[in-house]
XYZ file of C-alpha atoms in Angstrom:
581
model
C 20.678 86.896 151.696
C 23.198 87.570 154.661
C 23.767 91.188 156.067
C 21.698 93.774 158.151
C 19.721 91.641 160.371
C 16.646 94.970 160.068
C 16.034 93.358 156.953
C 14.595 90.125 157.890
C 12.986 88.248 154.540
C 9.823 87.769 156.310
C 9.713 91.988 157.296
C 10.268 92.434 153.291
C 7.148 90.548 152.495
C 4.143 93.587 152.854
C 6.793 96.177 151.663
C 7.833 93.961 148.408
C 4.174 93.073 148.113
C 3.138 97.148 148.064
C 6.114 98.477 146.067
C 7.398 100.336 149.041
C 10.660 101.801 149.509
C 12.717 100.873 152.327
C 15.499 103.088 153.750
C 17.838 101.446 156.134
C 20.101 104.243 158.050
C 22.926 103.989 160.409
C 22.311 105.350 163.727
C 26.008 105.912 164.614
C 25.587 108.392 161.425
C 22.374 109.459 161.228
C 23.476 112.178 158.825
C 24.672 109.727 156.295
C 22.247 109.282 153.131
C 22.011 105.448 154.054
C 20.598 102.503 151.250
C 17.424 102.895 149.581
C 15.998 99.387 148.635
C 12.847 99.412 146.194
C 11.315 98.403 143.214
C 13.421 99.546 140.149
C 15.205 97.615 138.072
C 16.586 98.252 134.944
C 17.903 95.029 132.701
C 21.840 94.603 132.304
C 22.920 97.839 133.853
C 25.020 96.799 137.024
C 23.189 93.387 137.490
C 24.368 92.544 141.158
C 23.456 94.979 143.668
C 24.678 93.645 146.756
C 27.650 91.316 147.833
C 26.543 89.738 151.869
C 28.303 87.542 154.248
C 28.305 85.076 157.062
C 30.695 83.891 159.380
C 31.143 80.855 161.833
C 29.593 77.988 158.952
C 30.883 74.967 158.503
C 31.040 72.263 155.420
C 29.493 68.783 155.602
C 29.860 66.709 153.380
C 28.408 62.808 152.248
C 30.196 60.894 149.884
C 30.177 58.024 148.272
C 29.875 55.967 145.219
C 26.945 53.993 146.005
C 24.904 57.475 146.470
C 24.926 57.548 142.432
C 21.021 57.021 140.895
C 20.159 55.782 144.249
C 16.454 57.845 145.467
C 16.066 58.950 148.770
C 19.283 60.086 149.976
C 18.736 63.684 149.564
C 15.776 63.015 151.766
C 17.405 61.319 154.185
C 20.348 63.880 154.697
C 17.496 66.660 155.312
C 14.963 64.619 157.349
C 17.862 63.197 159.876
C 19.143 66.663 160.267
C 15.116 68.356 160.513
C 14.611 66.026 163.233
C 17.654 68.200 165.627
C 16.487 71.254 164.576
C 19.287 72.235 162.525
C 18.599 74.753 159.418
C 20.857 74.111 156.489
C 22.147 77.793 155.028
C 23.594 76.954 151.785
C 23.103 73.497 149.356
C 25.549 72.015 146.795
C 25.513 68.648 144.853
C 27.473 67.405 141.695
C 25.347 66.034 138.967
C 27.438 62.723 139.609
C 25.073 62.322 142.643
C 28.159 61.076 144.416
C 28.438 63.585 147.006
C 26.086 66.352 148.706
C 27.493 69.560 150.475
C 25.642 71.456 153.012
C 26.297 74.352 155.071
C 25.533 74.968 158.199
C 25.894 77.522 161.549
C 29.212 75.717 162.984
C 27.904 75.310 166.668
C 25.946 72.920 165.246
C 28.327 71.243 162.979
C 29.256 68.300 165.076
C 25.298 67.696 166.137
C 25.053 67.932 162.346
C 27.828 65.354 161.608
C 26.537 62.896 164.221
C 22.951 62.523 162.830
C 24.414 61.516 159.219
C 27.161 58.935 160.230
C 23.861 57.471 162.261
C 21.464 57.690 159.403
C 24.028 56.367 157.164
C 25.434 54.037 159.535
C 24.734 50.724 156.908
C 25.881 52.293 153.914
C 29.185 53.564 155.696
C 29.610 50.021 156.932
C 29.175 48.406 153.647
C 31.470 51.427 151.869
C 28.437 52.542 149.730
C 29.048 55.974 151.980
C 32.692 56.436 152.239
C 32.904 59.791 154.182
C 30.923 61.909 156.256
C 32.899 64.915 156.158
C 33.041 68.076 158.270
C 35.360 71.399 157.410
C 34.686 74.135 159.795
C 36.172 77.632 159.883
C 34.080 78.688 156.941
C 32.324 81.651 156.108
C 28.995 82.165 153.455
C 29.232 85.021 150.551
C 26.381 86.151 148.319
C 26.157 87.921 145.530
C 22.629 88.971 144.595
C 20.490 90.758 142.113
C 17.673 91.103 139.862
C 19.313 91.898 137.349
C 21.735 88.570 137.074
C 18.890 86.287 135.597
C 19.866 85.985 132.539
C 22.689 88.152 132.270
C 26.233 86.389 130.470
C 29.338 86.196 132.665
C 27.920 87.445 136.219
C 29.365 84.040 137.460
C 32.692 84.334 135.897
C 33.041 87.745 136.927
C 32.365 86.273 140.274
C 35.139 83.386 140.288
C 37.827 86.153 138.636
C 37.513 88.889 141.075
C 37.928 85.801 144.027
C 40.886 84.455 141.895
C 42.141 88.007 141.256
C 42.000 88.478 144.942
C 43.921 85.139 145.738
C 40.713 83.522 147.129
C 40.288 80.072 147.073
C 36.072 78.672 146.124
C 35.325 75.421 148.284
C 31.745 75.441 147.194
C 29.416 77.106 144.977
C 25.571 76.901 144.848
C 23.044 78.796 142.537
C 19.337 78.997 142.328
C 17.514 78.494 138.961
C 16.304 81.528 139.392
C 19.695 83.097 138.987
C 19.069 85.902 141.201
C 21.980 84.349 143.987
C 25.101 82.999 144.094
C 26.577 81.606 147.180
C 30.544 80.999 147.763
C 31.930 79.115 150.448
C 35.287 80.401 151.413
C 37.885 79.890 154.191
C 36.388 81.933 157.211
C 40.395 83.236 157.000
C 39.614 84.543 153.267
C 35.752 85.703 153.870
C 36.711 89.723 154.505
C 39.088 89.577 151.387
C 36.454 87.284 149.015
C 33.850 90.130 150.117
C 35.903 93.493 149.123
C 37.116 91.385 146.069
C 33.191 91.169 144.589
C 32.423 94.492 145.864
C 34.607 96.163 144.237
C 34.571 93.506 141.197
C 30.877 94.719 141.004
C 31.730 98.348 140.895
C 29.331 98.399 144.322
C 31.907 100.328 146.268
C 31.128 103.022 143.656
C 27.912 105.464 143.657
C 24.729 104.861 142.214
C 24.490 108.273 139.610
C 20.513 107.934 140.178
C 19.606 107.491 136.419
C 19.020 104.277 134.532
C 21.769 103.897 131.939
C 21.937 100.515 130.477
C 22.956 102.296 127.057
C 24.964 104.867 128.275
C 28.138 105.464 126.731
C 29.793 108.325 129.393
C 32.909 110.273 128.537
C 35.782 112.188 130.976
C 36.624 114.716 128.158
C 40.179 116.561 129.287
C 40.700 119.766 127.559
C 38.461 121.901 126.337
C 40.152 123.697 123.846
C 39.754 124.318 120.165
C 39.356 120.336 119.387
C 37.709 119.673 122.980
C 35.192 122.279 121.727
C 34.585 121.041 118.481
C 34.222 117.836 119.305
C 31.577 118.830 122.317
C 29.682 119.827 118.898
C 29.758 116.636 116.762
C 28.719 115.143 120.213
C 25.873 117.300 120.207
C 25.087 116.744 116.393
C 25.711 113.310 116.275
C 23.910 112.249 119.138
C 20.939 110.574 117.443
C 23.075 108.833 115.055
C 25.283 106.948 117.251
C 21.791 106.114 119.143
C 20.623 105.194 115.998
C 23.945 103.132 114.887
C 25.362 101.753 117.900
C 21.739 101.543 120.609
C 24.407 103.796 123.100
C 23.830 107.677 124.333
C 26.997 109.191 124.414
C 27.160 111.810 127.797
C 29.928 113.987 128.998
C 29.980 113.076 132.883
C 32.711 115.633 133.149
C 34.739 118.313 131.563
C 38.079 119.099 132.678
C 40.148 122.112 132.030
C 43.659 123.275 133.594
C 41.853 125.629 136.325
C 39.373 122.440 137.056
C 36.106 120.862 136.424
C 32.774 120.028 135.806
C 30.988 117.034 136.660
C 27.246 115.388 136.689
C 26.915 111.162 136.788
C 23.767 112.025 134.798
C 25.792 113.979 132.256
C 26.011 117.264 132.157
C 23.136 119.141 130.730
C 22.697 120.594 127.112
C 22.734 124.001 129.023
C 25.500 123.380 131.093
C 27.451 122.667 127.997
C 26.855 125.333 126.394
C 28.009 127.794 129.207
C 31.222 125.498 129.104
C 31.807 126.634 125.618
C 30.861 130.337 126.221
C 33.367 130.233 128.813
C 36.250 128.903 126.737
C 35.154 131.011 124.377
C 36.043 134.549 126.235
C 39.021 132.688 128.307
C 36.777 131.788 131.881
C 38.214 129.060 133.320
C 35.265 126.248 134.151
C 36.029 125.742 138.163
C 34.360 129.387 137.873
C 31.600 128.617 136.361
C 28.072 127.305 138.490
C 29.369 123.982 139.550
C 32.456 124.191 138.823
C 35.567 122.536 141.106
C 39.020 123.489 141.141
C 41.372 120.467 140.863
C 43.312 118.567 138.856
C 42.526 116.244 135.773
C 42.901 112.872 138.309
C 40.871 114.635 141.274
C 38.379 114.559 138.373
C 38.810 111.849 137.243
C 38.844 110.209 140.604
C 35.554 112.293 141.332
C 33.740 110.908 137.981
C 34.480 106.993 138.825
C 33.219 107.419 142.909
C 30.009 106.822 140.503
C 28.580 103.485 138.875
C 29.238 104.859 134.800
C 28.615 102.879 132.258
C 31.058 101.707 129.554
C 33.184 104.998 130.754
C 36.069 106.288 128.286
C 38.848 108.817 129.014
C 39.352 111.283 126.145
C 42.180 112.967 126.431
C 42.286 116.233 123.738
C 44.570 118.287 125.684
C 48.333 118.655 125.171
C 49.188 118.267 128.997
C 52.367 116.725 130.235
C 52.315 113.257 132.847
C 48.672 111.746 131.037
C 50.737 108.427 131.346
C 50.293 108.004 134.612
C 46.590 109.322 134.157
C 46.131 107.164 131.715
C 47.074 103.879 133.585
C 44.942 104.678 136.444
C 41.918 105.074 134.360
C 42.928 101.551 132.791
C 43.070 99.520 135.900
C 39.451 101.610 137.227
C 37.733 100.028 134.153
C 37.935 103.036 131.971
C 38.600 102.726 127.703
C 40.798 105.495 126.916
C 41.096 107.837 123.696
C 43.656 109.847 122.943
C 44.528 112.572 120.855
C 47.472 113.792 122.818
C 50.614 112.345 121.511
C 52.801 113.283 124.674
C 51.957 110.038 126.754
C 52.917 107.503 123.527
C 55.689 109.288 122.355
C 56.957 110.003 125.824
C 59.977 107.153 128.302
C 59.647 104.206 126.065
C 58.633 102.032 129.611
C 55.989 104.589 130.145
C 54.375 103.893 126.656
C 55.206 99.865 127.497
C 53.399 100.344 130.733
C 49.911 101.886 129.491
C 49.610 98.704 126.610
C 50.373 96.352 129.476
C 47.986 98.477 131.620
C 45.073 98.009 129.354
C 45.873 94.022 128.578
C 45.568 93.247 131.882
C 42.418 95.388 132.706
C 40.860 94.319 129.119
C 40.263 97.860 128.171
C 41.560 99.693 124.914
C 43.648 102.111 124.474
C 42.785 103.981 120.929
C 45.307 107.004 119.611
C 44.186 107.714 116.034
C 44.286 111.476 116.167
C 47.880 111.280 117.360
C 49.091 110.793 114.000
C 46.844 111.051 111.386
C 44.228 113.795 112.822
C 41.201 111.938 110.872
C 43.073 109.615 108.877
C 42.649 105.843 109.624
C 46.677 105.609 110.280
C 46.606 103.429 113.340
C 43.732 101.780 112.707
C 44.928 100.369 108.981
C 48.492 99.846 111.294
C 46.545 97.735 113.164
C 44.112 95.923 110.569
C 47.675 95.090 109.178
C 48.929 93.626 111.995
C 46.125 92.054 113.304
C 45.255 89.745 110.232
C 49.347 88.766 110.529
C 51.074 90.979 108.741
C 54.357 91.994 109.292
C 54.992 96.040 108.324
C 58.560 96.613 107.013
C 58.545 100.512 107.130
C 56.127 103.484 107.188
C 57.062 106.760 105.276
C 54.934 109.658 104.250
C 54.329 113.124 105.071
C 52.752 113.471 108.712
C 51.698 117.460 109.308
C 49.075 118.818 107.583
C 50.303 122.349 108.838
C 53.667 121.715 107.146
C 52.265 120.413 104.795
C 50.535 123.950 104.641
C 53.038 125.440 104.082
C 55.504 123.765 102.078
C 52.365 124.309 99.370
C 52.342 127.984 99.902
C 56.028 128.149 99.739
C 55.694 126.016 95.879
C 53.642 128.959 95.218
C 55.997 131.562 95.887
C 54.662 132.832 98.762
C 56.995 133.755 101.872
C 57.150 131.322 104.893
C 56.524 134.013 107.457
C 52.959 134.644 105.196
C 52.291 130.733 104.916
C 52.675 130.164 109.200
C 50.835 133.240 109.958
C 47.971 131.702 107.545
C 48.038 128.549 108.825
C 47.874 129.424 112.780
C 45.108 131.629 111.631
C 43.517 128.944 110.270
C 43.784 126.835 113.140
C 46.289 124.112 111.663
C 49.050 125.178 113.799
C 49.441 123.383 117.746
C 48.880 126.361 120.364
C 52.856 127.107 119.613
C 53.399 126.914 115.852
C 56.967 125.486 116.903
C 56.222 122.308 117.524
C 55.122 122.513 113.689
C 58.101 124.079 111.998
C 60.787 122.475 114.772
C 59.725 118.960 113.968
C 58.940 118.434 117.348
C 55.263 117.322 116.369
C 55.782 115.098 113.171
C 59.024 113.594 115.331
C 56.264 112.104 118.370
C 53.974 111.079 115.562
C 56.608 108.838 113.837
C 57.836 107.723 117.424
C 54.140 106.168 117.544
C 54.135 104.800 114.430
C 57.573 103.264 114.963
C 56.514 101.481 118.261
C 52.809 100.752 117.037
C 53.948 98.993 114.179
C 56.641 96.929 116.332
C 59.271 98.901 113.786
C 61.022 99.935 117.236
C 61.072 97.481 119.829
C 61.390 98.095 123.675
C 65.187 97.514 123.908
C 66.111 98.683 120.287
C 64.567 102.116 119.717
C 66.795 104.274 117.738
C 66.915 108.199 118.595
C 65.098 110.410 116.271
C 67.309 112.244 113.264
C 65.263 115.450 113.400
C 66.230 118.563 111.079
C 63.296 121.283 111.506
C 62.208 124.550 109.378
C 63.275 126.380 112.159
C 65.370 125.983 115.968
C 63.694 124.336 118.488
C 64.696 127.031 120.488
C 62.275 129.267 119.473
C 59.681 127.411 121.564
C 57.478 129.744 123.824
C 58.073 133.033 121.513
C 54.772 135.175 121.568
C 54.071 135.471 118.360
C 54.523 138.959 117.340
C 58.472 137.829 117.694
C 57.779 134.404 116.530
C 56.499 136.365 113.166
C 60.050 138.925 112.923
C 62.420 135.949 112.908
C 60.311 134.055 110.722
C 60.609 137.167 108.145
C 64.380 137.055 108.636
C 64.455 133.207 107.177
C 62.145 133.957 103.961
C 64.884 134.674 101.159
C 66.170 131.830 102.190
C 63.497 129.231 102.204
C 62.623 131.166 98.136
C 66.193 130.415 97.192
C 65.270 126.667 98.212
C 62.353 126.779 96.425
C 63.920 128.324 93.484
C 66.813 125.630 93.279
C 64.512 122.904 93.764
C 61.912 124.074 91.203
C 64.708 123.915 88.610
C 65.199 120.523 89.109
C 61.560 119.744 88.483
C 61.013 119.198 92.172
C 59.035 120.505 95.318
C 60.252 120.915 98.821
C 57.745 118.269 101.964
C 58.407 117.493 105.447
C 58.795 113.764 105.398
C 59.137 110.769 108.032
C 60.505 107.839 107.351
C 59.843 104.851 109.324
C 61.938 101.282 109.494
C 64.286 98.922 111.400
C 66.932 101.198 113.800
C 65.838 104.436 111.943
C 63.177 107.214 112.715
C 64.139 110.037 110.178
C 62.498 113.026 109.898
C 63.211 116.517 108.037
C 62.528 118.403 104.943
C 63.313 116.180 101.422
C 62.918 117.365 98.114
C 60.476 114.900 96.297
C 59.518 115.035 92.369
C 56.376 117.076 91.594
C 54.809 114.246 90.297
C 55.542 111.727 92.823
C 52.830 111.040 95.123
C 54.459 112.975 98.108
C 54.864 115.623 95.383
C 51.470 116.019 94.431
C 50.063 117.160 97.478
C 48.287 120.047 98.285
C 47.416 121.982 101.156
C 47.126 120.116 104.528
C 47.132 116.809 102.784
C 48.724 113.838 104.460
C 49.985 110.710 102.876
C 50.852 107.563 104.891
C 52.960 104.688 102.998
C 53.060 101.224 103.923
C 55.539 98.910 103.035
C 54.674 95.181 104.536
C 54.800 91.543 103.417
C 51.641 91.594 102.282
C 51.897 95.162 99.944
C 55.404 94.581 99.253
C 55.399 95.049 95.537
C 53.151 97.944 95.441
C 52.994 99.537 98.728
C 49.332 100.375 100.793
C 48.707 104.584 100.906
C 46.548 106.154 103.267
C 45.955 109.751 102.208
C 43.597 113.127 102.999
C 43.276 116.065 104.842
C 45.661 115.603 107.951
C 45.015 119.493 110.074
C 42.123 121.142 111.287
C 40.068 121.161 113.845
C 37.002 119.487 112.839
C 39.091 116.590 111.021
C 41.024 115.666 114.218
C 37.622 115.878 116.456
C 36.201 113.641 114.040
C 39.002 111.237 114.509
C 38.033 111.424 118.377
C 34.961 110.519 117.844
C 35.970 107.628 115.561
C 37.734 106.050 117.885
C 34.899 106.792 120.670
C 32.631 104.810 117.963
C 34.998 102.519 117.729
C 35.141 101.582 121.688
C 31.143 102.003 121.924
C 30.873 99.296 119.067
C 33.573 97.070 121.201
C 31.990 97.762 123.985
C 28.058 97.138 122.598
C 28.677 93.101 121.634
């Protein structure tokens, strides 16, 4: 191929022959790493390894339609030009037979040109040969590897990053062997074409140093009570989704708000573990051995300098600005999974600009802990949609922690007692506010209001939002979070009472359809399916064209922990299945 002139094919030969390693080094730099080119090879993981070029070529071309089935001609293009000396540098002919294009070092294009109009000089004259044709001011790119033979779409990834680029093709040859393809390009377009495949490649990325044709490596942001657990299943389930799916899940980093961690290779069992000992007693992970201090992009920006395969964002924090985050992991080639509902719920055109991000960079975006912690919410919303349905509203109750403690309060128990056993539990967000405000179940029926097209982009209604208790009391520590809760306990009984005599119970409900997102407390009848359930139970109603008579529930435990890792991972699954055909 084209490039560093050190590595001459005919120099290769002995090492290639012996299996030895060559290192190539810059002397301007000699304390720069510099390119290690040996013997490994591992099948489909990054199948071109290096993108080369040449300048100053020129096209020549012979056409004609009395070339077609006619032997010899071939012959005669290569033997006229053999006999000036002139070495042909890249081949191309149409199965028509009708024309052949060469390449060629342009200081000897006109030589070149000359010695086929002679050796063709009858069939020109008799129109057999219409053209001898000569296009200079082009330049050679290659794109080689081992690991192309064989391997689907190499050549279309090829022609898309050139398109992508706004690079035009004139010609195009490839060996049998599949281990090269050659591009012809305007000379004008050559530094362009060459960026465009490098980076098309991933090339202008690291090599981690481990073969990972199976890897399946995750960016995990926030390592908090759900970031933890689902480090665990991770752990646990490791084997299975080997087993399952023929992909090894790896955390290549872990990000928290003080920093990060971060190995290509995946960071080690041990390494792990002192991640969640540190969480554990509050240590922040840029102090722990390896850690950096930065912020979640300087991570993620850290993680992607490095060839990962199949890499997915999974974002378990509550942080504010993951839009933008999440957009520039789309266009770097990164799935993402979310379980933070700020970045979907968030400026309409933000949530408008991360589905459009991950159309045009073919990625997914998947978000089913947002609303339904481990509940397949989004993913029936989008079975439903998919197979051309058209959903006419969504209802149900959407918080298992209200739904908590609208339970306890049916059983007579205060609503200072119910919160303070539900945060203890672990149902509650960090601040149990953005439980009892509304705040929480209001984002999670803003997502299923713009998932299920309910809201469109220029007709979203504002939220109707009546919570247990004032927003304002967002940021309380709870000691006096806990004292005004007390003071609104006779009141929430005498609700309870009133409603009870009526044969009724007291949920938080969200209602879903055309110009309204409604959300608040509703008294239901104790045996209506809202009515009947317990604990942190959700239920999810759909009304479509398709269940329009009798309407399609989704319904379980909808708070917890391990329930809303386990929706992480199911959507991880769900991108390493995609991801595996």
């Amino acid at each position: 191929f084209y490039g560093a002139k050190v590595l001459h094919q005919r120099t290769m030969i002995p090492a290639q022959t012996r299996r030895i390693p060559v290192v190539t080094r810059n002397s301007l730099r000699p304390e720069a790493e510099g390119t290690v080119v040996d013997a490994r090879f591992t099948p489909g993981s990054h199948p071109v390894k290096a993108v080369s070029a040449v300048r100053a070529q020129a096209l020549l071309s012979v056409e004609g339609k009395g070339m077609a089935g006619v032997p010899g001609v071939s012959a005669r293009v290569f033997t006229a030009l053999a006999a000036r000396q002139i070495s042909v540098t890249m081949i191309s002919q149409a199965s028509s037979e009708s024309s052949i294009c060469l390449a060629l070092p342009a200081d000897q294009a006109e030589d070149a040109a000359l010695a086929l109009r002679e050796a063709f000089r009858p069939e020109l004259s008799r129109g057999e040969v219409e053209e001898v044709g000569l296009r200079p001011g082009v330049g050679l790119v290659a794109v080689v590897g081992l690991g192309m033979a064989h391997t689907r779409g190499v050549a279309a990834r090829a022609m898309g990053a050139c398109a992508d680029a706004g690079v035009n093709i004139l010609a195009i040859a490839q060996g049998s062997s599949e281990l090269n393809i050659t591009l012809a390009l305007d000379e004008a377009d050559l530094e362009r074409g060459v960026r465009a495949l490098h980076e098309g490649f991933g090339l202008h990325r690291i090599d981690p140093g481990v073969d990972d044709p199976d890897g399946l490596n995750l960016v995990l942001l926030g390592v908090g009570a759900i970031g933890q657990d689902l480090l665990r299943l991770l752990v646990q389930r490791k084997e299975h989704v080997r087993a399952r799916f023929g992909l090894t899940p790896r955390v290549v980093a872990l990000v928290d708000r003080s920093g990060y961690l971060l190995d290509p290779a995946g960071l080690s069992g041990e390494a792990l573990g002192e991640a969640l000992e540190a969480k554990r007693t509050r240590r922040p992970l840029s102090e722990l051995r390896g850690g950096v201090q930065g912020s979640a992009r300087a991570a993620l920006q850290a993680a992607l300098e490095y060839r990962l395969t199949r890499p997915i964002l999974v974002d378990v924090s509550d942080a504010d600005g993951a839009d933008v985050l999440f957009e520039e992991a789309l266009a770097r080639g990164c799935d993402v999974v979310t379980a933070n509902k700020k970045p979907l719920a968030g400026p309409r055109a933000a949530f408008e600009a991360l589905r459009a991000a991950a159309g045009r960079a073919g990625r997914v975006l998947k978000a089913e802990a947002t609303v339904g912690a481990g509940l397949p919410v989004v993913d029936t919303l989008e079975i439903l949609l998919g197979t051309g349905d058209t959903v006419r509203a969504v209802q149900g109750c959407l918080s298992g922690t209200l739904g908590f403690v609208m339970s306890a309060l049916e059983a007579g128990r205060p609503l200072s007692e119910a919160v303070a056993e539900a945060k203890a539990k672990g149902y509650t967000e960090p601040d149990p506010v953005a439980d009892l405000s509304g705040a929480d179940v209001a984002r999670k029926a803003v997502i299923l209001a713009r998932w299920s097209g309910l809201a469109g982009p220029d007709d979203e209604p504002a939220v109707q939002l009546e919570g247990l208790v004032d927003a304002s009391w967002a940021g309380l520590p709870w000691p006096e979070l806990e004292t005004r809760l007390k003071t609104l306990d006779a009141e929430f009984e005498a609700r309870r009472g009133a409603a009870e005599a009526a044969g009724e119970v007291w949920r938080y409900v969200a209602h879903v359809a055309p110009g309204e997102i409604r959300v608040g407390p509703a008294r239901v009848a104790k045996d209506s399916p809202a009515g009947r359930l317990a604990g942190t139970e959700n239920l999810v109603v759909f009304h479509s064209d398709r269940y329009n008579t009798i309407p399609l529930v989704v319904t379980g435990p909808g708070a917890g922990v391990e329930v809303t890792a386990m929706g992480v991972l199911g959507d991880i699954l769900r991108v390493a299945a995609e991801r595996r055909r």
